[in-house]
């Protein structure tokens, strides 16, 4: 046990730069409810990021995600943002990890990284979506992400309030949530 403590401390120190740009919490990840009867084919297309919990990989404006079905049944994820005077894009792959829970997808942006959780908590497919991702480290602490997405770059304030209330009801801390500039 005594050798584990210094090792854990070293791990935390190494992760500190990454953690500071994310939303860090003590304890294991929450387990929010996901969209029942999720239909990925209705979810495909363009989604604009309206608000999010901090993510080190998203620093720009006009952030959007485009989802399309590949011939092999996986989902192409094409994220783009305007950053440092140019549009920057990254392509990834999403998969439904368990057909019994199709709203719990996994997303990877590299062949070398494991699939990260991408849980669709709610969507009406035509105007809004709420996505949550959380990674737990030994059940001691977790880093989470949450995104409010819309088919329109400017959803109504009442829609955003509704979604934030849903996140809070599911036990997700939204105190660090920030709006994404979408006027490009």
XYZ file of C-alpha atoms in Angstrom:
184
model
C 0.000 0.000 0.000
C 2.798 2.437 0.831
C 4.336 2.061 -2.650
C 0.960 2.778 -4.276
C 0.605 6.236 -2.703
C 3.794 7.727 -4.238
C 2.899 6.130 -7.567
C -0.605 7.610 -7.440
C 0.822 11.015 -6.530
C 3.236 10.821 -9.474
C 0.367 9.878 -11.800
C -1.691 12.832 -10.580
C 1.253 15.214 -11.079
C 1.818 13.930 -14.608
C -1.865 14.335 -15.435
C -2.150 17.792 -13.847
C -1.603 19.760 -17.089
C -4.318 17.708 -18.801
C -6.663 17.850 -15.832
C -6.432 21.626 -15.487
C -7.913 22.076 -18.969
C -10.728 19.642 -18.255
C -13.465 19.257 -15.687
C -12.001 17.194 -12.867
C -14.018 15.668 -9.986
C -13.251 13.321 -7.116
C -14.974 9.961 -7.140
C -16.242 7.720 -9.939
C -18.178 8.868 -12.995
C -21.913 9.457 -12.636
C -24.223 7.129 -14.579
C -26.760 9.341 -16.331
C -29.722 7.961 -18.245
C -29.281 7.864 -22.017
C -31.707 8.353 -24.889
C -34.090 5.386 -25.024
C -34.550 3.736 -28.423
C -31.685 5.766 -29.920
C -31.581 5.626 -33.737
C -28.169 6.523 -35.096
C -29.432 6.988 -38.668
C -31.669 9.847 -37.490
C -28.740 11.388 -35.587
C -26.447 11.667 -38.629
C -25.652 15.049 -40.146
C -24.407 18.385 -38.863
C -24.557 19.493 -35.236
C -23.349 22.859 -33.920
C -21.712 23.035 -30.516
C -23.658 25.512 -28.355
C -22.055 25.016 -24.939
C -19.567 22.608 -23.397
C -17.564 21.707 -20.355
C -13.906 22.661 -20.991
C -12.026 20.413 -23.378
C -8.330 20.952 -24.144
C -8.860 19.813 -27.735
C -11.528 22.483 -28.408
C -10.206 26.029 -28.197
C -11.694 27.641 -31.273
C -14.990 29.073 -32.412
C -17.656 27.851 -34.813
C -17.240 24.281 -33.594
C -19.358 21.694 -35.337
C -19.557 17.946 -35.776
C -20.694 16.041 -38.837
C -21.678 12.394 -38.554
C -22.094 10.041 -41.502
C -22.473 6.289 -41.873
C -19.620 4.370 -43.482
C -20.090 1.236 -45.568
C -18.612 -0.898 -42.770
C -21.325 0.274 -40.339
C -19.076 2.584 -38.332
C -19.798 6.285 -38.103
C -17.459 8.872 -39.533
C -17.030 11.792 -37.136
C -15.726 14.997 -38.684
C -15.196 17.751 -36.133
C -14.179 21.238 -37.223
C -13.404 24.531 -35.524
C -12.065 27.937 -36.479
C -8.807 28.408 -34.589
C -5.789 30.660 -35.172
C -7.181 32.188 -38.353
C -8.089 28.917 -40.083
C -10.538 26.030 -40.085
C -9.081 22.949 -38.461
C -10.676 19.525 -38.790
C -10.152 16.137 -37.262
C -11.709 12.870 -38.383
C -12.635 10.056 -36.064
C -14.736 6.944 -35.833
C -17.741 6.241 -33.645
C -19.111 2.788 -32.937
C -22.103 1.423 -31.094
C -20.387 -0.697 -28.494
C -23.448 -2.645 -27.318
C -26.532 -3.022 -29.537
C -28.697 -3.174 -26.382
C -27.599 0.406 -25.532
C -27.154 2.150 -28.892
C -27.022 5.639 -27.295
C -23.732 4.675 -25.597
C -21.285 5.099 -28.413
C -17.506 5.039 -28.359
C -15.450 7.596 -30.299
C -11.787 7.508 -31.258
C -9.718 9.983 -33.235
C -6.644 7.763 -33.601
C -5.856 4.122 -34.261
C -3.693 4.228 -31.147
C -6.271 5.442 -28.634
C -9.134 3.479 -27.126
C -12.716 4.471 -27.764
C -13.884 7.180 -25.375
C -17.477 7.237 -24.122
C -19.895 9.326 -26.190
C -23.280 8.983 -24.545
C -26.299 10.653 -26.088
C -28.372 11.598 -23.045
C -31.214 13.080 -25.047
C -31.966 14.147 -28.581
C -35.005 14.982 -30.652
C -32.833 14.443 -33.785
C -34.084 17.675 -35.406
C -33.019 20.441 -33.053
C -31.039 19.413 -29.947
C -28.737 16.812 -28.509
C -26.986 16.431 -25.173
C -23.810 14.361 -25.101
C -21.808 13.244 -22.079
C -18.438 11.568 -21.725
C -16.633 10.545 -18.575
C -13.424 8.675 -17.813
C -12.771 7.393 -14.310
C -9.277 6.843 -12.927
C -9.276 3.982 -10.413
C -12.649 5.282 -9.144
C -10.650 7.945 -7.272
C -11.387 10.796 -9.675
C -12.914 11.378 -13.073
C -12.697 13.795 -15.961
C -15.902 14.552 -17.798
C -17.131 16.404 -20.824
C -20.607 17.521 -21.778
C -21.825 19.146 -24.952
C -25.046 20.882 -25.853
C -25.499 20.469 -29.597
C -28.061 21.938 -31.962
C -28.942 21.654 -35.627
C -28.986 25.479 -35.588
C -26.030 27.653 -34.527
C -28.395 29.750 -32.375
C -30.992 27.711 -30.445
C -33.502 29.402 -28.180
C -32.396 30.303 -24.630
C -35.256 28.194 -23.268
C -33.854 25.122 -25.053
C -30.425 25.704 -23.510
C -31.964 26.169 -20.036
C -33.953 22.930 -20.430
C -30.813 21.006 -21.376
C -28.800 22.413 -18.484
C -31.556 21.387 -16.065
C -31.439 17.879 -17.518
C -27.665 17.680 -16.961
C -28.012 18.852 -13.363
C -30.815 16.310 -12.702
C -28.474 13.589 -13.974
C -25.811 14.588 -11.433
C -23.486 16.367 -13.851
C -21.737 19.494 -12.602
C -22.219 22.236 -15.215
C -20.658 25.090 -13.211
C -17.761 25.333 -15.704
C -19.927 25.107 -18.821
C -19.091 27.781 -21.421
C -20.882 28.995 -24.535
C -19.243 28.373 -27.898
C -19.036 31.349 -30.234
C -20.926 30.454 -33.430
C -20.928 33.732 -35.389
C -18.498 32.869 -38.177
